[in-house]
Coordinates of C-alpha atoms and ligand atoms in Angstrom, one line a residue:
X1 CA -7.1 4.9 24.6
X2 CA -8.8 4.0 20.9
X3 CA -11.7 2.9 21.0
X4 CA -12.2 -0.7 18.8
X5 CA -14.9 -0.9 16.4
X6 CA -14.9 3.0 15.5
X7 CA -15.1 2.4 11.7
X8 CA -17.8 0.3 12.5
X9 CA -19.5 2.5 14.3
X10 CA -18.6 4.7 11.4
X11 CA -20.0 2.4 8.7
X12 CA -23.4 1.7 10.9
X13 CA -23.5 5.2 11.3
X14 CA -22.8 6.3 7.6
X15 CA -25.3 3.6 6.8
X16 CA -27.8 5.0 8.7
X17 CA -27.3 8.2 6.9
X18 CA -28.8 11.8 7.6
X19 CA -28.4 13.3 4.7
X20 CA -26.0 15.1 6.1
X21 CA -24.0 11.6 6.3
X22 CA -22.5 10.1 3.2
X23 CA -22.7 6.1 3.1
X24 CA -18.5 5.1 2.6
X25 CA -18.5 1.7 1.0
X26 CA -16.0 -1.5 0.6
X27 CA -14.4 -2.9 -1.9
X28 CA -16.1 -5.5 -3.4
X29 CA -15.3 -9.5 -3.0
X30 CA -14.4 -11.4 -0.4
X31 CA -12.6 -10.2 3.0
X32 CA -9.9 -13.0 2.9
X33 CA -9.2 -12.7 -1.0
X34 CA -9.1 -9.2 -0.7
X35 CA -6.8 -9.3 1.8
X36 CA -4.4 -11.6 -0.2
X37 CA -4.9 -9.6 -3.2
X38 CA -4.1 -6.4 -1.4
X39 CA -0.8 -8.5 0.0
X40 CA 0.4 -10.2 -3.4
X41 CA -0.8 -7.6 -6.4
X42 CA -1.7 -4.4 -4.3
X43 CA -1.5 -2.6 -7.6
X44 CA -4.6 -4.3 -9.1
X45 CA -6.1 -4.1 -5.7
X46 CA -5.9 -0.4 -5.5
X47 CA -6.9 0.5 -8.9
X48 CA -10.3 -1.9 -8.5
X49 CA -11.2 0.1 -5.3
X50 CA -10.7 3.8 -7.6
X51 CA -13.5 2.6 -9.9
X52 CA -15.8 1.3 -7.0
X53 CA -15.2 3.4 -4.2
X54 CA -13.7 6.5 -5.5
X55 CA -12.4 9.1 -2.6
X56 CA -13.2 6.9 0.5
X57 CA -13.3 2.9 1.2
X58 CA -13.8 1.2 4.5
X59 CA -11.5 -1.8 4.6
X60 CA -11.4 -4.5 7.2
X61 CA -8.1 -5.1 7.9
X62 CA -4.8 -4.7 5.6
X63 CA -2.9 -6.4 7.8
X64 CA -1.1 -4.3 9.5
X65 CA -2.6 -5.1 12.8
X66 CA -4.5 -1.7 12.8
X67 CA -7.8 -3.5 12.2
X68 CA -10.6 -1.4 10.4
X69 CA -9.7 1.3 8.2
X70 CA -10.9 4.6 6.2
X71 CA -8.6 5.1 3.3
X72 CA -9.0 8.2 1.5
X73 CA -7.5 9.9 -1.5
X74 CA -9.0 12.9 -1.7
X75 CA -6.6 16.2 -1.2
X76 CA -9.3 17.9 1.3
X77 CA -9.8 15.1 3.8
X78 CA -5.7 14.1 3.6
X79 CA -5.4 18.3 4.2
X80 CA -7.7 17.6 7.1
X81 CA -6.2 14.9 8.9
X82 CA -2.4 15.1 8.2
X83 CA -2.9 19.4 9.4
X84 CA -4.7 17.9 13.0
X85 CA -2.6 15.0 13.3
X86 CA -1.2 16.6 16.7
X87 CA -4.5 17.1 18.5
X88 CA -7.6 16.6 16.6
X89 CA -6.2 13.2 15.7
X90 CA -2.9 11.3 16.8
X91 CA -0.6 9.2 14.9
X92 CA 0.0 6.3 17.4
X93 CA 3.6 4.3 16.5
X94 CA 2.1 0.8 17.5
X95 CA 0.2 1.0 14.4
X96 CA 3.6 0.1 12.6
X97 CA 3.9 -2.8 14.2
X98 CA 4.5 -4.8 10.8
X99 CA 7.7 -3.3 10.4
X100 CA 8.9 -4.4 13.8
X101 CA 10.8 -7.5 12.9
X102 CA 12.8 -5.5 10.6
X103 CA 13.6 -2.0 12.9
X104 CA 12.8 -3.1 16.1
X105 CA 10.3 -1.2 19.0
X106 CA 12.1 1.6 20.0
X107 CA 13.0 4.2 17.0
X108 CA 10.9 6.9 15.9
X109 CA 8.3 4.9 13.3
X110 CA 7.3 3.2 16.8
X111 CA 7.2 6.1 19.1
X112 CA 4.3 8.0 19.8
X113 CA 3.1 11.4 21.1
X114 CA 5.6 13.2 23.4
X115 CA 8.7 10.3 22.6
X116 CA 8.0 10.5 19.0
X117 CA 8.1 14.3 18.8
X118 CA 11.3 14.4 21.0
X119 CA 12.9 12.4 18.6
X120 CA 11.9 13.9 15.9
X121 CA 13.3 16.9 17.1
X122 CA 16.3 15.0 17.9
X123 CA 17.1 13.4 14.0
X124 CA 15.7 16.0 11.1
X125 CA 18.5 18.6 12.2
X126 CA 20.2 15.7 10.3
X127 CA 18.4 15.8 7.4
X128 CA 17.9 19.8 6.5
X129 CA 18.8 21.5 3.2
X130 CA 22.3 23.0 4.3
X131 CA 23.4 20.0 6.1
X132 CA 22.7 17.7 3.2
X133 CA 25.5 19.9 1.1
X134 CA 27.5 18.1 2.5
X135 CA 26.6 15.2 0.8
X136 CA 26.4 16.5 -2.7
X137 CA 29.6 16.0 -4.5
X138 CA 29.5 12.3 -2.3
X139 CA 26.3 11.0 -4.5
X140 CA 28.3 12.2 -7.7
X141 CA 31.3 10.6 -6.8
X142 CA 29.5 7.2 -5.2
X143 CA 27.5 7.0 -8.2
X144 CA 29.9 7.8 -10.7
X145 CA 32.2 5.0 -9.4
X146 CA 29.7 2.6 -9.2
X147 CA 28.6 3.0 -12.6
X148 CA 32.5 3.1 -14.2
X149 CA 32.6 -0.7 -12.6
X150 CA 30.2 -1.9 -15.8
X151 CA 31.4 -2.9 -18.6
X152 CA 30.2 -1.2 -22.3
X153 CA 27.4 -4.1 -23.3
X154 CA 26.9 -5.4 -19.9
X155 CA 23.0 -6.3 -18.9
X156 CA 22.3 -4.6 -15.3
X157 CA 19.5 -4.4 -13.0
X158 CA 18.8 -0.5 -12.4
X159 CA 17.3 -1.0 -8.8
X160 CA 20.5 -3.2 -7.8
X161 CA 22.9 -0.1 -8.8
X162 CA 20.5 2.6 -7.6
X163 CA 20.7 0.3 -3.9
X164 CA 24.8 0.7 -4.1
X165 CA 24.2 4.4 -4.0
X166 CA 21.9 4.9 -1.8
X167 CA 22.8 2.5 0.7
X168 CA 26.2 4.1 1.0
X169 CA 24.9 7.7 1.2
X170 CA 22.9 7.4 4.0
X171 CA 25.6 4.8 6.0
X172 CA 27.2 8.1 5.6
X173 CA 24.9 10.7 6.8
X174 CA 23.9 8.1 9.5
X175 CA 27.6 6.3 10.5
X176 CA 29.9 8.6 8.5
X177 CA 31.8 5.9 7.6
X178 CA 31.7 4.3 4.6
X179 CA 34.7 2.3 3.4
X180 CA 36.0 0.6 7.2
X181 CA 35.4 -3.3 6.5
X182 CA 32.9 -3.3 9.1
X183 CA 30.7 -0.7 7.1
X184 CA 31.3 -3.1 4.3
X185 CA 29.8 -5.7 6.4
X186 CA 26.7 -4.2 7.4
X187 CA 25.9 -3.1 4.2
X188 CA 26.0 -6.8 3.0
X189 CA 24.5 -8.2 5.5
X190 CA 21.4 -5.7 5.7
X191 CA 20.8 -5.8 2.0
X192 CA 20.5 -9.4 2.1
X193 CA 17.8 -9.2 5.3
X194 CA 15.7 -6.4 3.2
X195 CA 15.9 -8.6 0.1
X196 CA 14.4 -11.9 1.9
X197 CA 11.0 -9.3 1.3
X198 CA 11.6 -8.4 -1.8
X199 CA 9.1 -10.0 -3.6
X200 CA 5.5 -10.3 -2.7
X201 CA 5.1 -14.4 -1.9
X202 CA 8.3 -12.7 1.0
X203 CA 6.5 -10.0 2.2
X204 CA 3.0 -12.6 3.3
X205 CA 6.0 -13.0 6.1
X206 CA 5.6 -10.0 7.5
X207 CA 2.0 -9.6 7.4
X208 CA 0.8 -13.1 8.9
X209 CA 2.4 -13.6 12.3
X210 CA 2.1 -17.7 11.7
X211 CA 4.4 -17.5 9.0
X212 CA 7.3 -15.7 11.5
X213 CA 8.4 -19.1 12.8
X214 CA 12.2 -19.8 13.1
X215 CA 12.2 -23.6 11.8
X216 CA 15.8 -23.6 11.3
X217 CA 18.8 -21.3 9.3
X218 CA 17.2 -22.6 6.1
X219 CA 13.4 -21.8 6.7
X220 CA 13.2 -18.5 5.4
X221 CA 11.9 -16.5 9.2
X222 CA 15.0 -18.7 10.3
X223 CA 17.2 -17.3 7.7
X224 CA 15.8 -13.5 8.4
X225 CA 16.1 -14.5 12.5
X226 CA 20.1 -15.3 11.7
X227 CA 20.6 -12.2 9.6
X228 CA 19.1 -9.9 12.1
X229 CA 21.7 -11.0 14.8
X230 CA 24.4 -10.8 12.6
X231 CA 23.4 -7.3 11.7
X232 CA 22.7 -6.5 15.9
X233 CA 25.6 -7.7 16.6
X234 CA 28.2 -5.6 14.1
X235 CA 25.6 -2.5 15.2
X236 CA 26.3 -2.9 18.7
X237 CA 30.1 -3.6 18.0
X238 CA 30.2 -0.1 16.3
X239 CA 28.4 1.5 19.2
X240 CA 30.4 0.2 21.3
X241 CA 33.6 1.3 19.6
X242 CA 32.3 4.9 20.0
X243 CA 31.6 4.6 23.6
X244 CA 35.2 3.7 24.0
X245 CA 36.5 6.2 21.7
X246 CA 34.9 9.5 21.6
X247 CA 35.2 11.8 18.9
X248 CA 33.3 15.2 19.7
X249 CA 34.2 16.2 16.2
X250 CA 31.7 13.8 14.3
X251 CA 28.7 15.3 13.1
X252 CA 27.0 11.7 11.9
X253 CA 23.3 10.4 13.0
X254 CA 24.6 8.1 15.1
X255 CA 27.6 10.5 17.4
X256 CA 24.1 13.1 17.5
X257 CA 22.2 9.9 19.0
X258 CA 24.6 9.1 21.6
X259 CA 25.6 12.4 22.7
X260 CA 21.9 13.5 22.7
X261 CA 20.2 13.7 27.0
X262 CA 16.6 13.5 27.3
X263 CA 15.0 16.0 29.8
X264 CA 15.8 14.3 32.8
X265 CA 19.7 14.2 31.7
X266 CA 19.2 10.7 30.4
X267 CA 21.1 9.0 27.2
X268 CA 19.9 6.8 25.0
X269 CA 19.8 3.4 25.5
X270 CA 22.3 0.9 23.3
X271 CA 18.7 -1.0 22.1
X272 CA 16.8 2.4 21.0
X273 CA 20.2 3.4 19.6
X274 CA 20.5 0.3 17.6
X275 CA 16.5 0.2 16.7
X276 CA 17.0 4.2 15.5
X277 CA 20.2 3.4 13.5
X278 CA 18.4 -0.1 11.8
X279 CA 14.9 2.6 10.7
X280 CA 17.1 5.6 9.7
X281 CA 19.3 2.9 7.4
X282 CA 15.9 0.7 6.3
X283 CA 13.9 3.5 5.6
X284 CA 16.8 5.6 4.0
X285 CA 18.3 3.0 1.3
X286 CA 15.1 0.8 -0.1
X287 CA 12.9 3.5 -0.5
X288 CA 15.7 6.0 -2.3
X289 CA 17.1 3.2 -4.9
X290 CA 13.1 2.3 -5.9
X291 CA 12.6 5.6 -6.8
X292 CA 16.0 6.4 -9.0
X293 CA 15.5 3.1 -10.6
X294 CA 11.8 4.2 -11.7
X295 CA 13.3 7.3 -12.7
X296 CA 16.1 5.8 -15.0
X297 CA 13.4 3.9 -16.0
X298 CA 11.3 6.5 -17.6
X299 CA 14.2 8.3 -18.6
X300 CA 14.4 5.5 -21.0
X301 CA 11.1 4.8 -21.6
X302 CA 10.4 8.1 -23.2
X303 CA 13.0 9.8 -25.7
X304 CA 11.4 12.6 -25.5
X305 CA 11.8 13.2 -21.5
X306 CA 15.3 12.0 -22.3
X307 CA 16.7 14.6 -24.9
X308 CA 15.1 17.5 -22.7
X309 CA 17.0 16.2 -19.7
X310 CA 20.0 15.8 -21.5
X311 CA 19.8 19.2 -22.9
X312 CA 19.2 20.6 -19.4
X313 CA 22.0 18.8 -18.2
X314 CA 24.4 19.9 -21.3
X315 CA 23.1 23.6 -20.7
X316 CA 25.0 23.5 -17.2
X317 CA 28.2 21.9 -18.5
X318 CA 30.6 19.3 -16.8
X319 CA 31.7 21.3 -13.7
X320 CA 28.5 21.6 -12.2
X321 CA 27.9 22.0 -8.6
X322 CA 25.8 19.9 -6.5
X323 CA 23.6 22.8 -5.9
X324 CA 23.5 24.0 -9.3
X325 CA 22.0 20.7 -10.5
X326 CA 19.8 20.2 -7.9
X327 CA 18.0 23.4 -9.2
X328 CA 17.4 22.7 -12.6
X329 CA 13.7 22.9 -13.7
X330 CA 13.2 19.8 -15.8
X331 CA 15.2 17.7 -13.7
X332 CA 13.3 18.6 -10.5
X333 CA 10.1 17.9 -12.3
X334 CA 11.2 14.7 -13.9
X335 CA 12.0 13.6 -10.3
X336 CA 8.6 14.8 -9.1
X337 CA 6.8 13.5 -11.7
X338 CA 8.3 9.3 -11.1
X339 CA 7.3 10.2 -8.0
X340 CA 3.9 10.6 -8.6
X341 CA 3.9 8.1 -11.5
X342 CA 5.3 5.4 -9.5
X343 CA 4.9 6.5 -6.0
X344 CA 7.6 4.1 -3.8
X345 CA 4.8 4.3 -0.4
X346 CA 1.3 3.6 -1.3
X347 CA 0.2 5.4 2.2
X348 CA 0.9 7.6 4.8
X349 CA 1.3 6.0 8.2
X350 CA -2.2 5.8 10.4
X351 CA -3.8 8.3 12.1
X352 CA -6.5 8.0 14.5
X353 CA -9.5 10.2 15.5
X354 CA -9.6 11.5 19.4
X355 CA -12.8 13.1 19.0
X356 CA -15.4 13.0 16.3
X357 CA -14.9 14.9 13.3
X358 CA -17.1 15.5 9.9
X359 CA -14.6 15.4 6.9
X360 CA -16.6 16.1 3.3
X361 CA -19.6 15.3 5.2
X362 CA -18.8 12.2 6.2
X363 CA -18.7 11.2 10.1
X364 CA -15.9 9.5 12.0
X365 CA -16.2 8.7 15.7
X366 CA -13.4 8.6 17.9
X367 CA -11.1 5.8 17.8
X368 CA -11.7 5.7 13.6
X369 CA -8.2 5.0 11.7
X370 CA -7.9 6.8 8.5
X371 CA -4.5 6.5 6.0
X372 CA -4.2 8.5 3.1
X373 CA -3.8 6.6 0.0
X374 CA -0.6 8.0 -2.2
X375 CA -1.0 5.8 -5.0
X376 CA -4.7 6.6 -5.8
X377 CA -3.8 10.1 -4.8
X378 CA -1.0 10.7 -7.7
X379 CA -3.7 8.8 -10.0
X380 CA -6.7 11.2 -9.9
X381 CA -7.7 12.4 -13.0
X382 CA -9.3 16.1 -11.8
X383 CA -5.5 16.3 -10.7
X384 CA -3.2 14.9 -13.2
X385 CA -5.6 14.4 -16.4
X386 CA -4.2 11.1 -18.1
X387 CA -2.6 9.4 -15.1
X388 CA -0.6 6.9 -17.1
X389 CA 1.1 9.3 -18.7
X390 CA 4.8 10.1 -17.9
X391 CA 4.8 14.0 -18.4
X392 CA 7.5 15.9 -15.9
X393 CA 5.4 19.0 -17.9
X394 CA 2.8 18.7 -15.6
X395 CA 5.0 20.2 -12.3
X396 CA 6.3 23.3 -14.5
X397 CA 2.6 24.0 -15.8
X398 CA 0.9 24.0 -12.5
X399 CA 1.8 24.1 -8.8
X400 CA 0.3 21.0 -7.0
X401 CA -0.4 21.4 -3.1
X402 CA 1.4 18.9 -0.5
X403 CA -2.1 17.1 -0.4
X404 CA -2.6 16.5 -3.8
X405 CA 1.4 15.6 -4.7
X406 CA 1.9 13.4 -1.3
X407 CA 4.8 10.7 -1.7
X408 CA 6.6 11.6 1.5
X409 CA 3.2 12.1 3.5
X410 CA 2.9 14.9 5.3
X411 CA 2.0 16.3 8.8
X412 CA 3.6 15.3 12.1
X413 CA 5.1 11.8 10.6
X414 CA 6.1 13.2 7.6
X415 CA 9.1 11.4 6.0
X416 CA 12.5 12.8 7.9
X417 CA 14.3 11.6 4.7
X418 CA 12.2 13.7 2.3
X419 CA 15.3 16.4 1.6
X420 CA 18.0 13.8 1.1
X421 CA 15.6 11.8 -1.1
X422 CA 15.1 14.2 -3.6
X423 CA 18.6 15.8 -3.6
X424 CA 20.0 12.1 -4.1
X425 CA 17.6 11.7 -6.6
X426 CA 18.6 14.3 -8.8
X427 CA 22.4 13.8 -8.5
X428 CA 22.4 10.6 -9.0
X429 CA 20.1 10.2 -12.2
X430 CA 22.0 13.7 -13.6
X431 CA 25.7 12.2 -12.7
X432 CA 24.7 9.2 -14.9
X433 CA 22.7 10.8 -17.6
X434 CA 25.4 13.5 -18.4
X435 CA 28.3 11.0 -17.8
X436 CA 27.2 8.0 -19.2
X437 CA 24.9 6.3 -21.6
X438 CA 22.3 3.3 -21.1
X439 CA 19.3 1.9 -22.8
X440 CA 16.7 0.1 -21.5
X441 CA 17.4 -4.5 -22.0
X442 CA 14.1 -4.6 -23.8
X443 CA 10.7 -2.9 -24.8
X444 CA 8.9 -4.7 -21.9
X445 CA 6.9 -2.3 -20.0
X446 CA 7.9 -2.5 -16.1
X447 CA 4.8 -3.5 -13.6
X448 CA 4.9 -2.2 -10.1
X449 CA 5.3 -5.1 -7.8
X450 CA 5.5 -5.2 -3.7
X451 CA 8.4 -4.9 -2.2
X452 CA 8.1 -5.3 1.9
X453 CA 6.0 -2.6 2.4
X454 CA 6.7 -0.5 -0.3
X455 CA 6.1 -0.9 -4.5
X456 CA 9.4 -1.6 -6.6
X457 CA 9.9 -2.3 -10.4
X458 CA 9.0 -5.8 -10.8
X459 CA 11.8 -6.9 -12.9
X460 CA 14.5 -4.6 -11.3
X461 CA 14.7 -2.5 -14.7
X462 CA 17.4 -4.3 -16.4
X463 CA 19.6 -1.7 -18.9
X464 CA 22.2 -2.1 -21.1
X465 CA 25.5 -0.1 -20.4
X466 CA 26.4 1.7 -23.2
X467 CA 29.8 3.5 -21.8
X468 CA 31.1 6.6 -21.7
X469 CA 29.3 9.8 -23.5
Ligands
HEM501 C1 11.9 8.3 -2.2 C2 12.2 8.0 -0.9 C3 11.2 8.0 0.2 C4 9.9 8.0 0.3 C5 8.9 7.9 -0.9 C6 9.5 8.0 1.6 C7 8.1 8.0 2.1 C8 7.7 8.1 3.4 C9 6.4 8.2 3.9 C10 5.1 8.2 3.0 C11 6.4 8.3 5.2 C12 5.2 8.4 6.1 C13 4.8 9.8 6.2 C14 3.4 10.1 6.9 O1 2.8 9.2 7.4 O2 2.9 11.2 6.9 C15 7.8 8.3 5.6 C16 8.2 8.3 6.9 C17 9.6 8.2 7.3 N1 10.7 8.2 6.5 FE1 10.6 8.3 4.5 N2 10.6 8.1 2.4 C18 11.7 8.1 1.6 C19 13.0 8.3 2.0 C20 13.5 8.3 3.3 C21 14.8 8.6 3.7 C22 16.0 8.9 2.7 C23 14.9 8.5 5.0 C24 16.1 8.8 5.8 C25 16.4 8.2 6.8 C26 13.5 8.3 5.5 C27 13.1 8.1 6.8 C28 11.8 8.1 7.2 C29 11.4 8.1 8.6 C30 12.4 8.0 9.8 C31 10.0 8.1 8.7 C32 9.1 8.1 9.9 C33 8.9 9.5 10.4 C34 8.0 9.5 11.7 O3 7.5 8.4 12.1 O4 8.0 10.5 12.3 N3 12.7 8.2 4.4 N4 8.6 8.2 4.5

């Protein structure tokens, strides 16, 4: 097993440098305040640590229960570990331990090595290009009559409507059921469970166990504890409705899941099924309405961006197909470029050394747990020169290598969910751009705030319906 202590091995070791050995620092300031700033503002955090400890930083613990860390941003070393993350290093699921409370032990963010790839293998037939056609004209249509349910004048939080679409589009790839009242039931009741974290003061929940005290339905772990059995409970109901009734027809996540044998002829169990089903629709919905709300956010933002989308979108016409729009240049790059602008996961999962290794000439013995840093990664100025900038130019100028534009990480966790992010992405913010008009509620910039685990608009983006184009 790991060995505990490795970065500090590594830090003793970089200290005592050959010059071979580069020294990797920490952030400045106090381990405790760090930690908290890192929980409650991990924005300002991460941009302190660019200016002190560009590349590489040594951090104690974030709180995830992984103990030490090595965080890098640097394309190279993320090329390094996230291409040897099979054998050179391994990417344990225990190390996501935070999100336990929320998806359980037994889906594949917690499995590891052989489990974790036989699942794997098992859910992204789920999520490739052709299959997802069969979403397309869904996300038009889910989006189109969600938005024809404002009113012309009405104030609206972007990152509210954005969660309508994309909760429903992947209780569809993942039940294939969308309208039965039961569906409608789960969808309330899990939104309400992922918005107990939705703001950072939330979210110390998960990262100090002492707070995760059921004191009663109105504590707020009580109030979580309840939800979570409500939600188990109309999971297990629907599995069990399967089980009854068989359909060898369906072609959902879940009729895969139970239909799937492991090598020794064995089915899944009803707890893995429920804990795969609770990831798959966790890490499928928040992550997906962040990023279209950032994107109808800069859409907004910047007339510019906004008349060369809309042009792009007029050039196709009204009958568009699915397909057609999800190859449109600008649109694509607009979608990269929120993206890397307001990346949704600041890091790739962990990965751990299982032998010693010399990345950019520094050392890491075995046991040493490195993350790559997303944010600080789409922030470097040798990559994207003016950072801050919103320019979807910058992905039709230059191609950008999956180390140096990272938000779906890469390797052997890379995000299952990457292909029906994108394509939701850019049929959603094209069905309302070309159907409908909106304007952002006021010139306030929007801040990137914490959100569970992830980063979300602070405010929400609230917009102004305009109607109909
Ligand atoms: C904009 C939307 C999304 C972003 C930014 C995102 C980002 C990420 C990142 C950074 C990882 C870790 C990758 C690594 O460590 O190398 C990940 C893993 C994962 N994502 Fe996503 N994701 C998104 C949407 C989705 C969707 C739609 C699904 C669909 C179910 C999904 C399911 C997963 C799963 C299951 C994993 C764990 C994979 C594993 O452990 O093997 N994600 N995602």
């Amino acid at each position: 097993m790991l060995k505990s202590g490795a970065v500090s091995d590594t830090r003793e070791n970089a200290q005592n440098s050959s010059e071979s050995v580069k020294p990797i620092s920490k952030p400045g300031g106090l381990n405790g305040l760090r930690r908290l700033e890192w929980i409650l503002d991990p924005v300002s955090y991460l941009e302190r640590t660019k200016t002190r400890t560009p590349d590489f930083f040594i951090e104690d613990s974030l709180g995830f229960g992984v103990g030490p860390v090595v965080i890098t941003s640097h394309p190279e070393a993320m090329q390094y570990v996230l291409t040897r993350d099979r054998k050179t290093f391994n990417a344990p699921g225990e190390f996501n331990r935070i999100l336990e409370p929320l998806i359980g032990g037994a889906s594949v963010i917690m499995l590891g090595g052989d489990r974790h790839k036989e699942r794997r293998q098992l859910i992204t037939p789920a999520f490739h290009c052709e299959r997802l056609e069969v979403y397309g004209q869904l996300i038009c249509d889910l989006t189109d009559a969600i938005v024809s349910n404002l009113q012309p004048g009405e104030t609206f939080s972007a990152r509210t409507l954005t969660q309508q679409v994309s909760l429903q589009t992947i209780f569809q790839v993942v039940f294939g059921l969308g309208d039965s009242p039961r569906a409608k039931e789960i969808m309330s009741v899990l939104t309400d469970t992922v918005d107990r974290f939705g703001s950072p003061m939330s979210a110390l929940m998960l990262f100090f166990n002492g707070l995760q005290k059921d004191w009663g339905p109105w504590s707020p772990w009580g109030r979580f504890v309840k939800l979570r059995q409500q939600l188990d409970e109309l999971i297990y109901a629907e599995i069990r409705d399967r089980q009854a009734h068989p359909d060898s027809s369906r072609t959902d996540i879940l009729s895969m899941l139970m239909a799937a044998r492991t090598e020794t002829g064995e089915a899944l169990e009803e707890e893995e099924l429920r804990d795969e089903l609770m990831a798959l629709l966790m890490a499928g919905h928040e992550t997906t309405a962040t990023a279209i709300a950032w994107a109808m956010y800069w859409i907004h933002k910047e007339p510019e961006v906004k008349a060369k989308l809309l042009a792009e979108l007029d050039e196709l016409g009204p009958d568009a197909t699915p397909t057609a729009i999800a190859q449109l240049p600008y649109l694509s790059a607009l979608c990269k470029e929120t993206l890397r602008r307001s990346p949704v996961a600041m890091f790739t999962f962990p990965r751990v050394a299982q032998e010693p290794v010399e990345i950019m000439g520094h050392t890491f013995t075995p046991g040493t747990t490195l993350l790559g840093c997303i944010f600080l990664t789409h922030q470097r100025e040798d990559l994207y020169p003016d950072p801050k900038a919103f320019r979807p130019e910058r992905f039709l100028e230059r191609k950008f290598s999956p180390y140096e534009f990272i938000p779906f990480g890469n390797g052997a966790r890379r995000c299952v969910g990457e292909a029906l992010a994108q394509y939701e992405m850019k049929l959603s913010v094209a069905t309302m751009l070309a159907h409908y008009r909106f304007r952002l509620a006021d010139d306030r910039p929007e801040a990137a705030r914490r959100r569970g685990v992830t980063l979300a608009p602070a405010r929400g983006v609230p917009m102004i319906f305009e109607g109909k184009r």
